[in-house]
Tab-separated table of C-alpha atoms in Angstrom:
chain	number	residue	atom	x	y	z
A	17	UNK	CA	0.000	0.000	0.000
A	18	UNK	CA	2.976	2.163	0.341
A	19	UNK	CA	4.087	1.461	-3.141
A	20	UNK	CA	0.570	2.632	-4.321
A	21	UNK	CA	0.954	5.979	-2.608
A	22	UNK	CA	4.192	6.694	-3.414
A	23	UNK	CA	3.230	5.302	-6.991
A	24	UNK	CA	0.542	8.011	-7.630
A	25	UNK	CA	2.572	10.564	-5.356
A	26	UNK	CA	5.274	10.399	-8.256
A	27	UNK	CA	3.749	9.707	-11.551
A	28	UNK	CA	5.616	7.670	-14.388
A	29	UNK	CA	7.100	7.573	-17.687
A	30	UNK	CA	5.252	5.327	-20.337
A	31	UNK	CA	8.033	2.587	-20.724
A	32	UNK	CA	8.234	2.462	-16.940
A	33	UNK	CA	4.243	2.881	-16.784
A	34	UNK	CA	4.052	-0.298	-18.659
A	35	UNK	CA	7.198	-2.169	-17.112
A	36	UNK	CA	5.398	-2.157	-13.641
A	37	UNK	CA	2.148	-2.818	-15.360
A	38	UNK	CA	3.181	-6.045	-16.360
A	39	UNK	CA	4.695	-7.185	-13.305
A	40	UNK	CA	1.141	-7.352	-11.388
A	41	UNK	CA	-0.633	-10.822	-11.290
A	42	UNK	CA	-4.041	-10.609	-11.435
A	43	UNK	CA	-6.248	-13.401	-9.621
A	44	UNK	CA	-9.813	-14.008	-10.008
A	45	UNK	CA	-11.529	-15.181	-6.806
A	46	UNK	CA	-15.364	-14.332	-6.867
A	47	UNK	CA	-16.368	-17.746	-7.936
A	48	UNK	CA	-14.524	-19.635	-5.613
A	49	UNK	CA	-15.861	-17.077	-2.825
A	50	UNK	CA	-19.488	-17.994	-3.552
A	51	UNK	CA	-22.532	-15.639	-3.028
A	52	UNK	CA	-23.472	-15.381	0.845
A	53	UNK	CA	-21.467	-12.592	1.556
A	54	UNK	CA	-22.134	-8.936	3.969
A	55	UNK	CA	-23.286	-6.458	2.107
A	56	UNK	CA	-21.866	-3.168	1.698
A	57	UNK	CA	-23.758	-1.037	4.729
A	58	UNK	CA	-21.509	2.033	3.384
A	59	UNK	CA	-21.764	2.456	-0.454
A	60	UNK	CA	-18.194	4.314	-1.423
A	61	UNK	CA	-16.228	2.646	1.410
A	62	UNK	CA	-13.891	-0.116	0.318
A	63	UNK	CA	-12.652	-2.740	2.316
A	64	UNK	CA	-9.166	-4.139	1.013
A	65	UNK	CA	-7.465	-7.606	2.810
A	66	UNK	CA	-3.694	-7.542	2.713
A	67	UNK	CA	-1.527	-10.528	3.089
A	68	UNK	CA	1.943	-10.953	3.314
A	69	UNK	CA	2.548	-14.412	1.493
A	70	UNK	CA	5.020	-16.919	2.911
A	71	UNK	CA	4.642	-18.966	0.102
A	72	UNK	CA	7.406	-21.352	-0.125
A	73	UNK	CA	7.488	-21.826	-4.247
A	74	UNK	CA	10.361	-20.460	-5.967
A	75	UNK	CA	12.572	-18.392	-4.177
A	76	UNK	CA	11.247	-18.201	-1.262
A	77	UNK	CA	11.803	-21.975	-0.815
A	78	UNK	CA	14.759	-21.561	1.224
A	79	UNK	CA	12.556	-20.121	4.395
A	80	UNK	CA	10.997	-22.858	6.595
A	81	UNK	CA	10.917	-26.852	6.372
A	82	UNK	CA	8.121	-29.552	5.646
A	83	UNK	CA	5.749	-26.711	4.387
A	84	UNK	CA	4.218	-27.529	1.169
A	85	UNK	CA	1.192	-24.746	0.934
A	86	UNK	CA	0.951	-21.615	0.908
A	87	UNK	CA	1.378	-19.489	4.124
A	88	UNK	CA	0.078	-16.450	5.325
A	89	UNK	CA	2.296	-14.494	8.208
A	90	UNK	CA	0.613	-11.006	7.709
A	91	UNK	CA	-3.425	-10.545	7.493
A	92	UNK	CA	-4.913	-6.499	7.726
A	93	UNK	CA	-7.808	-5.229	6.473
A	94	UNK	CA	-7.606	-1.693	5.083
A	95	UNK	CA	-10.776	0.466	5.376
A	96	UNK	CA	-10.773	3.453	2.966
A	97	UNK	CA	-14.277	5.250	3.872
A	98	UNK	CA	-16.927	7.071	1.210
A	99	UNK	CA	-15.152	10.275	2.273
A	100	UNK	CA	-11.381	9.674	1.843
A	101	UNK	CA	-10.516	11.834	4.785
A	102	UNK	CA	-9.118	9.250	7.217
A	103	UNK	CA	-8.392	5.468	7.071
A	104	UNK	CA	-8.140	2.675	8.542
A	105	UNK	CA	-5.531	-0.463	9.202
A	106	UNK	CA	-6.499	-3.332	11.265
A	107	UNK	CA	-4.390	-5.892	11.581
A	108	UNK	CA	-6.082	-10.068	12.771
A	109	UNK	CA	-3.182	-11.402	14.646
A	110	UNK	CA	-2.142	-14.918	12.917
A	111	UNK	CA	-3.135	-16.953	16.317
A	112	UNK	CA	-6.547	-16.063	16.153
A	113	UNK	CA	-8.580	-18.795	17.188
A	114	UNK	CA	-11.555	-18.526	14.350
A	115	UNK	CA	-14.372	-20.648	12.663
A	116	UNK	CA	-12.764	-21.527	8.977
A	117	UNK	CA	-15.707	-21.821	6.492
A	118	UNK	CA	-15.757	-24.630	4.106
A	119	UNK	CA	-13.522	-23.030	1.272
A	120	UNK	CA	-12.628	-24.790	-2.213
A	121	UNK	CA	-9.189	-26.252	-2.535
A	122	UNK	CA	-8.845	-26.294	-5.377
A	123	UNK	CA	-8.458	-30.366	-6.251
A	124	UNK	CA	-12.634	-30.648	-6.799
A	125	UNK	CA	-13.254	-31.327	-3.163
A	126	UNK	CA	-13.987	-28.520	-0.571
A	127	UNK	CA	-12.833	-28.105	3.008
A	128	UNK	CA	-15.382	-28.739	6.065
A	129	UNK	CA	-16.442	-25.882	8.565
A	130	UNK	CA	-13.888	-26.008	11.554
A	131	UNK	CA	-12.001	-23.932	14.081
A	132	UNK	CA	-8.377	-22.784	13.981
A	133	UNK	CA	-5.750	-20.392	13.777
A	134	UNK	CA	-7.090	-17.776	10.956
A	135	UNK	CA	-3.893	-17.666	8.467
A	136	UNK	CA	-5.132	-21.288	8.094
A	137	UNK	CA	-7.675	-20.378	5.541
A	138	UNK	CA	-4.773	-19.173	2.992
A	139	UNK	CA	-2.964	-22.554	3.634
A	140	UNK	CA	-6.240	-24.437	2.739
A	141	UNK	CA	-7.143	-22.382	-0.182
A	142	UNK	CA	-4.024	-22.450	-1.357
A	143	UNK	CA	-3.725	-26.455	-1.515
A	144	UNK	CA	-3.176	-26.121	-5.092
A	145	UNK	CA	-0.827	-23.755	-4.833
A	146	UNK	CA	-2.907	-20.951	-6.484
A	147	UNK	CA	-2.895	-16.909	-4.991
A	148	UNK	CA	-6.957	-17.007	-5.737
A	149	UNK	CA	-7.860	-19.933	-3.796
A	150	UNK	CA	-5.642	-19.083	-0.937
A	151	UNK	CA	-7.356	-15.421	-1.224
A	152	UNK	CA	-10.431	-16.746	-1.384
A	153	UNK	CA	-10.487	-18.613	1.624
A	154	UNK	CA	-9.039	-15.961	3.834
A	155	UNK	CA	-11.879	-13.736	2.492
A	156	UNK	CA	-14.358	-16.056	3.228
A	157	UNK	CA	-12.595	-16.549	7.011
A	158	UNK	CA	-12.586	-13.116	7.018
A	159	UNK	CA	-16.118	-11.826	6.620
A	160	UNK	CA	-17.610	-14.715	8.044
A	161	UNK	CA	-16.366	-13.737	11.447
A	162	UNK	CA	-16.124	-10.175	11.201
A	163	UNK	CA	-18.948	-9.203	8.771
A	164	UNK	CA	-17.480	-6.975	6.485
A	165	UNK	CA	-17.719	-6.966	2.783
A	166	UNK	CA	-14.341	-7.497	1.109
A	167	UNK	CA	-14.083	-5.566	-1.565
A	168	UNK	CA	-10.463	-6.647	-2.601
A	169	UNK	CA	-7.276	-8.177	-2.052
A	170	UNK	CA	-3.527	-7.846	-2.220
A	171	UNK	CA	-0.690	-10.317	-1.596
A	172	UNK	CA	2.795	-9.528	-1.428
A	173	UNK	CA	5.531	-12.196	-1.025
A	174	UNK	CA	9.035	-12.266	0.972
A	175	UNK	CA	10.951	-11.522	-2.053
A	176	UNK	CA	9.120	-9.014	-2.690
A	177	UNK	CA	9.007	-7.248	0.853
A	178	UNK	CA	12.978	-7.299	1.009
A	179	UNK	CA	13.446	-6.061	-2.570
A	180	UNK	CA	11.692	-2.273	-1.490
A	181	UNK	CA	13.316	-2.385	1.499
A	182	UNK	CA	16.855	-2.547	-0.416
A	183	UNK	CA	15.384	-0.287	-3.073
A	184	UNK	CA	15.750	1.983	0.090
A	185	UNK	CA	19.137	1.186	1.289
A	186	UNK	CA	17.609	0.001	4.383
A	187	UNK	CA	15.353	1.291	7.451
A	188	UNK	CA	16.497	2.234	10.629
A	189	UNK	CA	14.430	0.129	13.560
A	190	UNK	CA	15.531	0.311	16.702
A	191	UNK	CA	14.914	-2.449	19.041
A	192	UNK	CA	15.016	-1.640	22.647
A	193	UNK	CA	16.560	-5.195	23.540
A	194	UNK	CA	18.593	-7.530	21.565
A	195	UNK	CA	17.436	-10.279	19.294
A	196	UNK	CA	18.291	-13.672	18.732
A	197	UNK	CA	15.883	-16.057	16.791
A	198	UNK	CA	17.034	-19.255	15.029
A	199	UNK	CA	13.603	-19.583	13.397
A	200	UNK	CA	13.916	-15.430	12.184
A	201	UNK	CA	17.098	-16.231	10.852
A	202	UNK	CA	17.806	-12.960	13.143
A	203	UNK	CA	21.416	-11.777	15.254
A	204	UNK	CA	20.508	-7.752	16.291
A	205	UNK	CA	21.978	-5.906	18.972
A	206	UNK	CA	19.978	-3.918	20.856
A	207	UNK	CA	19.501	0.197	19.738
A	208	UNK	CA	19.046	1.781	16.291
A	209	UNK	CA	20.523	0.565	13.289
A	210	UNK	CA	19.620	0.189	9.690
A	211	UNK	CA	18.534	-2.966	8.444
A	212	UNK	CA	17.814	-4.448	5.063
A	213	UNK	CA	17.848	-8.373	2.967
A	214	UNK	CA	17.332	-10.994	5.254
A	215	UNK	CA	17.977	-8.408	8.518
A	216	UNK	CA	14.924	-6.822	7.555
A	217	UNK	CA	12.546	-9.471	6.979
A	218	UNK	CA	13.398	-11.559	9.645
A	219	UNK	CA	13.005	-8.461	12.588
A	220	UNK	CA	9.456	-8.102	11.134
A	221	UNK	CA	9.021	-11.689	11.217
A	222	UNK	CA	10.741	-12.648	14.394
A	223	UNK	CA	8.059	-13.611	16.869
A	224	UNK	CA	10.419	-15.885	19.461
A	225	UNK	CA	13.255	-14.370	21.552
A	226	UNK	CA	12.006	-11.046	21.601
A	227	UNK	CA	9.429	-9.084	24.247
A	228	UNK	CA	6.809	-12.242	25.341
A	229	UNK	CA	7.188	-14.183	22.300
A	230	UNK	CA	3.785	-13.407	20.952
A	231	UNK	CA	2.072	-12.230	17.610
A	232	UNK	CA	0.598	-9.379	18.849
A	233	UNK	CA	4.573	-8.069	19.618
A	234	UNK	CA	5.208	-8.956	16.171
A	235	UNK	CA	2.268	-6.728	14.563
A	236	UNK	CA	3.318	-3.582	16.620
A	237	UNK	CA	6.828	-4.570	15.229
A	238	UNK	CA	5.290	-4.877	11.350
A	239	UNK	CA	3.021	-1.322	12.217
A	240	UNK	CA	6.913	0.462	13.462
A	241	UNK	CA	8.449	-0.779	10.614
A	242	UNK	CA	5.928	0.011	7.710
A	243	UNK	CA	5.042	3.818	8.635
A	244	UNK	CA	9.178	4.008	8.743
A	245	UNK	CA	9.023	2.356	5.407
A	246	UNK	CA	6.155	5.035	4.127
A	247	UNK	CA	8.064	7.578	5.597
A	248	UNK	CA	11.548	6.915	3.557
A	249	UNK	CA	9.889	5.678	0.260
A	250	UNK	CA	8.282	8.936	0.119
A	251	UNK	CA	11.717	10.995	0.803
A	252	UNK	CA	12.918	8.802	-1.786
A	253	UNK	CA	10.730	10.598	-4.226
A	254	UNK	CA	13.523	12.388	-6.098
A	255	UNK	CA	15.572	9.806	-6.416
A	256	UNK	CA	15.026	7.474	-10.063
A	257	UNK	CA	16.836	4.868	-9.403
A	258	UNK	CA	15.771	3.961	-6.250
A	259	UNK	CA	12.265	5.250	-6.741
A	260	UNK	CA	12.076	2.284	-9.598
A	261	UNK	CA	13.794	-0.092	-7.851
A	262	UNK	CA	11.317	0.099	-4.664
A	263	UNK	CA	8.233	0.370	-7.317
A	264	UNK	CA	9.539	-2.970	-9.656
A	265	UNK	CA	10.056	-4.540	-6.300
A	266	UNK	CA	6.582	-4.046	-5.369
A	267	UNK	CA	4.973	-4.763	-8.451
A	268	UNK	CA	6.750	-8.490	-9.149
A	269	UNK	CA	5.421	-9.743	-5.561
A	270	UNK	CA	2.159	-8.081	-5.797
A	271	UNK	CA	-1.173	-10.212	-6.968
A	272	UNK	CA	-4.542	-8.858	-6.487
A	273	UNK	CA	-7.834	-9.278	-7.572
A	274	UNK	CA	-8.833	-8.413	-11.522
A	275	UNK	CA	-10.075	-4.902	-10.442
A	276	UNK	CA	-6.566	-3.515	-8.915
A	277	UNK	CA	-4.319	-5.660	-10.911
A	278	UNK	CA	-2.468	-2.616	-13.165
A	279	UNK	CA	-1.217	0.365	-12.452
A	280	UNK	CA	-4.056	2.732	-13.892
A	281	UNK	CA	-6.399	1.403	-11.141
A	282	UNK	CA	-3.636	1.263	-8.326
A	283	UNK	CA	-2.591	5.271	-9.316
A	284	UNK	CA	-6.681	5.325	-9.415
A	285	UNK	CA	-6.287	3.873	-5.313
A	286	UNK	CA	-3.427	5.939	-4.638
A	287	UNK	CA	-5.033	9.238	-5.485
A	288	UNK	CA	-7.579	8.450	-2.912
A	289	UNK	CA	-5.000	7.748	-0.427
A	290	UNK	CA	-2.902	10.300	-0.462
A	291	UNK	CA	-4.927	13.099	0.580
A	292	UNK	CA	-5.337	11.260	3.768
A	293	UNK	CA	-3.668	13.198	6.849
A	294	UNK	CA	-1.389	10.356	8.399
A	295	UNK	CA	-2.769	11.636	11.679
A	296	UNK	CA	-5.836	10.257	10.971
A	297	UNK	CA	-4.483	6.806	9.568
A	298	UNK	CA	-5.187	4.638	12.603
A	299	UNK	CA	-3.313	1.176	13.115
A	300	UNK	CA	-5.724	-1.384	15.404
A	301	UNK	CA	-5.115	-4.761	16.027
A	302	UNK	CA	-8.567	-6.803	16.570
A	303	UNK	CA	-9.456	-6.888	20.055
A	304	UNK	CA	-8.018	-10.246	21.993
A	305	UNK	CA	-6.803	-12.135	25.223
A	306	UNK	CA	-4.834	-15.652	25.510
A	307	UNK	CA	-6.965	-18.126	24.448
A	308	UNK	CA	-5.858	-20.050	27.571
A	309	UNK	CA	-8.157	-18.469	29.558
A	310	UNK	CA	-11.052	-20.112	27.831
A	311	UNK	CA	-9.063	-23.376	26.995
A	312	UNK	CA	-6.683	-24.171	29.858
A	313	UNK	CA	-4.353	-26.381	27.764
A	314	UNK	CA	-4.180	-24.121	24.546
A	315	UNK	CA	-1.173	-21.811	25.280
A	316	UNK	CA	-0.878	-21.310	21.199
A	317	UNK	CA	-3.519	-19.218	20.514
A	318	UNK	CA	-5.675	-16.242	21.386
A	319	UNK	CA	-9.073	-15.610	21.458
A	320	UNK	CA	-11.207	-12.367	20.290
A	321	UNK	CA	-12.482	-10.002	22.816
A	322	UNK	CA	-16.237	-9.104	22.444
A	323	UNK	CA	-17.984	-6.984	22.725
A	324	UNK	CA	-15.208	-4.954	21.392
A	325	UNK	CA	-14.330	-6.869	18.378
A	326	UNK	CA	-17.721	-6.803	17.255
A	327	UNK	CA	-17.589	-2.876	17.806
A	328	UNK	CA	-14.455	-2.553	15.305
A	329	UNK	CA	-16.025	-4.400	12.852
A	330	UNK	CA	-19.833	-2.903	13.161
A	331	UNK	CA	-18.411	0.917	13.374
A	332	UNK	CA	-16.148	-0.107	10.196
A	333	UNK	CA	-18.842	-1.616	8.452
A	334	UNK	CA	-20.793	1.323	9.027
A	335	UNK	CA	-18.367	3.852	7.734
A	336	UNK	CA	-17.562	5.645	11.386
A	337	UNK	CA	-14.069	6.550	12.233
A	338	UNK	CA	-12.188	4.589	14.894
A	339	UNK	CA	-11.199	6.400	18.435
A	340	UNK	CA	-8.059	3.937	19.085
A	341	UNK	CA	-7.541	5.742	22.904
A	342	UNK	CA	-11.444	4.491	23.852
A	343	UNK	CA	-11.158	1.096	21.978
A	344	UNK	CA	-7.766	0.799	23.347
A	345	UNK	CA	-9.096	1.758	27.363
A	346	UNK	CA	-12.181	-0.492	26.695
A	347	UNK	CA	-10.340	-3.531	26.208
A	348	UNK	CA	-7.776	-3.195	29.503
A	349	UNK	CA	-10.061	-5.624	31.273
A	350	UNK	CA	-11.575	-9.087	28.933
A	351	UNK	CA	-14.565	-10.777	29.821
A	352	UNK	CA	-13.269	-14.234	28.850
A	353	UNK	CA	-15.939	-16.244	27.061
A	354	UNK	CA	-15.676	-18.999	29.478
A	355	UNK	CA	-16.599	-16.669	31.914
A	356	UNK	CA	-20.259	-16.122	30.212
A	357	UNK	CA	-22.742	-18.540	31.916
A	358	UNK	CA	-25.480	-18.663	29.600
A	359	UNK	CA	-29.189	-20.871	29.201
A	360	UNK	CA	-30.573	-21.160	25.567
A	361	UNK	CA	-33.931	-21.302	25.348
A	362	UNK	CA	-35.235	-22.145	22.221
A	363	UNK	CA	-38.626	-19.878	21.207
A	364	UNK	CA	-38.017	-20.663	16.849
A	365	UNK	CA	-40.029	-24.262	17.032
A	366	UNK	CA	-37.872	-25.932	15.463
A	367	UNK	CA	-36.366	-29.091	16.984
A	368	UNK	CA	-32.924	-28.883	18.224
A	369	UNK	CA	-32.331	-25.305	17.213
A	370	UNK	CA	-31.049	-24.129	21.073
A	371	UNK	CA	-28.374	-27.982	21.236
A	372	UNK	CA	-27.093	-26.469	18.171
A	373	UNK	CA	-26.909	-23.015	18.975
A	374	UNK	CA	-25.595	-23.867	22.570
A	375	UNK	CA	-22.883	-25.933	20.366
A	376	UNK	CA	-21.902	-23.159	18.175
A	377	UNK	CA	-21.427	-20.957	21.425
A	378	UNK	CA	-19.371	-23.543	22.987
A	379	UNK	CA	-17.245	-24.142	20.269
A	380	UNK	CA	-16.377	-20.343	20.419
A	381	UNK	CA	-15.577	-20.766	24.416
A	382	UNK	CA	-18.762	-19.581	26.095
A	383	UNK	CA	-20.178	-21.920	29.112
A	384	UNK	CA	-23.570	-22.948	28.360
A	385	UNK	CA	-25.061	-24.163	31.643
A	386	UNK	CA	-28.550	-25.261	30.479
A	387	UNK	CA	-30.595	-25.671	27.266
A	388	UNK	CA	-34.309	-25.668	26.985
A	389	UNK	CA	-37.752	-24.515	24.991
A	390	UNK	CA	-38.960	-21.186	25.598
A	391	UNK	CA	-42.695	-20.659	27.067
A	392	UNK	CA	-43.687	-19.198	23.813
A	393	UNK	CA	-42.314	-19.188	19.692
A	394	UNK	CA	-40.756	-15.644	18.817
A	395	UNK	CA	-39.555	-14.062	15.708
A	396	UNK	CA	-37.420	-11.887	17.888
A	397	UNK	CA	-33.864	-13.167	19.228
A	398	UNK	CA	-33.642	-11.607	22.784
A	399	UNK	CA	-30.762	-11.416	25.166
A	400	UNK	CA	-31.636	-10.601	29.183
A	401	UNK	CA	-29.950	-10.251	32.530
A	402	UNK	CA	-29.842	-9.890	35.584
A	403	UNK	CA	-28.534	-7.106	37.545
A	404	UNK	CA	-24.478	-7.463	37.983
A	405	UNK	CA	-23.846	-9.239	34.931
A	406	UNK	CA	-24.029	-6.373	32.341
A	407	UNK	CA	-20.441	-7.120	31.104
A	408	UNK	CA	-21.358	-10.683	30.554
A	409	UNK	CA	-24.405	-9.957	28.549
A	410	UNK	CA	-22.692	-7.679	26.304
A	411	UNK	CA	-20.193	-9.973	25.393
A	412	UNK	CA	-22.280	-12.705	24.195
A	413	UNK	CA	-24.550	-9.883	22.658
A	414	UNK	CA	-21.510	-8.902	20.349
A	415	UNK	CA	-21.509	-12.758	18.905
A	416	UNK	CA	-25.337	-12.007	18.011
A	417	UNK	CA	-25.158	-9.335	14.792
A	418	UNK	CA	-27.594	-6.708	15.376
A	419	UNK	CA	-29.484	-8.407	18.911
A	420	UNK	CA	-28.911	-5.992	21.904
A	421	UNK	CA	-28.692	-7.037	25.346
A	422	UNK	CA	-31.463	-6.171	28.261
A	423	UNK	CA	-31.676	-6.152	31.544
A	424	UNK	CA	-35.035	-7.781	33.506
A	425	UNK	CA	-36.255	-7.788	36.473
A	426	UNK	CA	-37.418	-11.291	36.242
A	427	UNK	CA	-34.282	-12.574	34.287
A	428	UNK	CA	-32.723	-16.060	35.817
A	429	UNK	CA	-30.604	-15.521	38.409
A	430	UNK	CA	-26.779	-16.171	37.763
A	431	UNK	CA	-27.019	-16.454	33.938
A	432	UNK	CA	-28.168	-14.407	31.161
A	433	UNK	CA	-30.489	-16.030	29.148
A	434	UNK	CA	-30.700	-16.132	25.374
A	435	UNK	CA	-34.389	-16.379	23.735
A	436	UNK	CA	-33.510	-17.606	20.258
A	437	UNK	CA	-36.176	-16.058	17.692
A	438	UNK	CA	-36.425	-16.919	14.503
A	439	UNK	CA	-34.548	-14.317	13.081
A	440	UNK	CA	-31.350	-15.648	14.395
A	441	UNK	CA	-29.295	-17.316	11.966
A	442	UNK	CA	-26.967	-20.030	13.621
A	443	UNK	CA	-23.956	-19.560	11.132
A	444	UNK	CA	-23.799	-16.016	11.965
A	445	UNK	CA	-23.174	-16.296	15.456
A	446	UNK	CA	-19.406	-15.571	16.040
């Protein structure tokens, strides 16, 4: 996305107009996505997944063993609203314990519903080794669990990522302690220093032996390390040579979907951009907590925090600018899903509708303590509580698009109670 700013920032020749134009790989994924998808709530607004691919096919073979799909170590979803005058980056931290929809893999047969880490789905796409089944799987994993309408994709390769960053002679990081990671490939003393090649990708890869080991260190790492990246391409500006070199880069390890794959329609993108005060270009990661806490024995993985999650996605959705200091103070304290004591009480008439709702909620780490019929059929899911458990309702509220929570008098005591109606679809519980 850098490249497409500084791209439009600059302008180019005609032979190097249609040198970069040529490097772009397109990839069609809309019939391999299928047709239940969110609809756009904001006409205007794009949404735009970007994924750093870790495929190990050509030269990028040399980085990892035993891996023979594609791989997915970056996953953000950039928001670009109706009015161009802010934007959004939000970043789904690779661990993030997710349903996986059944996605096409590409050898006739197609993958079953199931939970797991999230850069899965570009793994499983990707069986075949293709960019638009691996894209289309992480856009189905995507809006399935978030909501939002995808309205295109990006993927940009190792190679790639360490050709701009030599384009650029480097960028200075500085890491506060030093770093030593077999798996990163990475030796770095601690304090600033310029870093480029395999120095470069392996700090913003390097997840063990540095801070507590986690993802989320890694993506604050990756956020650092690109705005220093914008910020040098851009001085860069006057410079040919490099200015190409950073742009050919870019192009060769870029593939996106038929609608952004040239430069006309990426200048087109960049033009939007680059009004946009970088004040008001907001890095988020989605809202989380260790996993563990639901799931004693998984120490791997981490778990979205709702009702916040389901905030992000609903305020992005609907177009409305992110305060990062209130999402960032609302999420200080989790309620952990195994902490939500919930009875389902089925009001649709249809047999077994609250066993497999209370299934889907346990699958996603919520403690369902009873199941039952409802005195009475519905249409209208409801959610109730009792006093002292207004944090508890909320967050199993957020898994239920669009049903609020409410308190009652005469709720259960202990519990909050879902009423399922029938306007509550199962597969959109999250």
């Amino acid at each position: 996305m850098t490249s497409v700013v500084v791209l439009g920032i600059a302008g180019v020749g005609a032979w190097v107009y249609n040198d970069l134009d040529g490097n772009i790989k397109s990839a069609d994924v809309d019939d391999k996505i299928g047709g239940d998808r969110p609809e756009n709530l904001s006409p205007g607004s794009k949404n735009i997944l970007v994924v750093g691919s870790d495929s190990r096919d050509g030269a990028n073979a040399e980085y990892g063993k035993d891996l023979t799909t594609m791989q997915s170590d970056t996953l953000m979803v950039l928001h670009v609203p109706a009015n161009r005058k802010w934007a959004a980056v939000v970043s789904f931290p690779r661990d993030s314990w997710v349903e996986i929809p059944a996605c096409d893999k590409g050898d006739g047969s197609d993958s079953a519903p199931h939970h797991a880490k999230i850069n899965e789905a570009f793994a499983l796409g990707g069986s075949s080794g293709e960019v638009a089944g691996a894209a289309a799987c992480s856009i189905k994993t995507v809006e399935a669990n978030t909501g939002l309408r995808i309205d295109h994709f990006m993927s940009v390769d190792f190679q790639g990522f360490k050709g701009m960053v030599d384009a650029l002679d480097g960028i200075e990081v500085c890491p506060e302690q030093a770093i030593h990671s077999k798996k990163a490939r990475l030796d770095m003393d601690a304090g600033c220093q310029t870093v480029e090649g395999e120095k470069a990708l392996g700090y913003v890869r390097v997840r063990y032996g540095v801070g507590d080991n986690s993802d989320i260190g890694r993506i604050g790492r990756q956020q650092e390390f690109m705005d220093a990246l914008a910020e040098k391409a851009q001085a860069k500006l006057t410079n040919p040579k490099a200015l190409y070199g950073f742009l050919k880069s870019a192009t060769k390890s870029l593939t996106t979907d038929p609608d952004l794959a040239g430069i006309k329609p990426l200048t087109g993108l960049a033009s939007e951009l680059k009004g946009i005060p970088s004040d008001r270009l907001t890095f988020l990661t989605v809202p989380n907590y260790p996993r563990e806490a639901d799931v004693a024995a998984d120490k791997a993985n981490v778990a979205w925090q709702y009702p916040q999650a389901a905030d992000l996605f609903a305020s992005l959705a609907k177009d409305k600018e992110i305060d990062k200091k209130r999402l960032e103070a609302d999420t200080k304290n989790p309620v952990y899903a195994s902490s939500v004591r919930v009875q389902v009480l089925n009001g649709t008439g249809v047999s077994g509708r609250a066993a497999t709702v209370a299934e889907k909620l346990g699958a996603a780490g919520v403690n369902v303590v009873a199941t039952g019929n409802a005195p009475q059929t519905t249409g209208k899911t409801r959610v109730t509580y009792p006093a002292g458990l207004e944090k508890q309702a909320a967050a199993l509220a957020g898994r239920l698009p669009g049903i609020p929570a409410t308190r009652a008098a005469d709720a259960a005591a202990g519990v909050v109670t879902l009423v399922i109606g029938t306007d509550l679809v199962p597969d959109d519980i999250r």
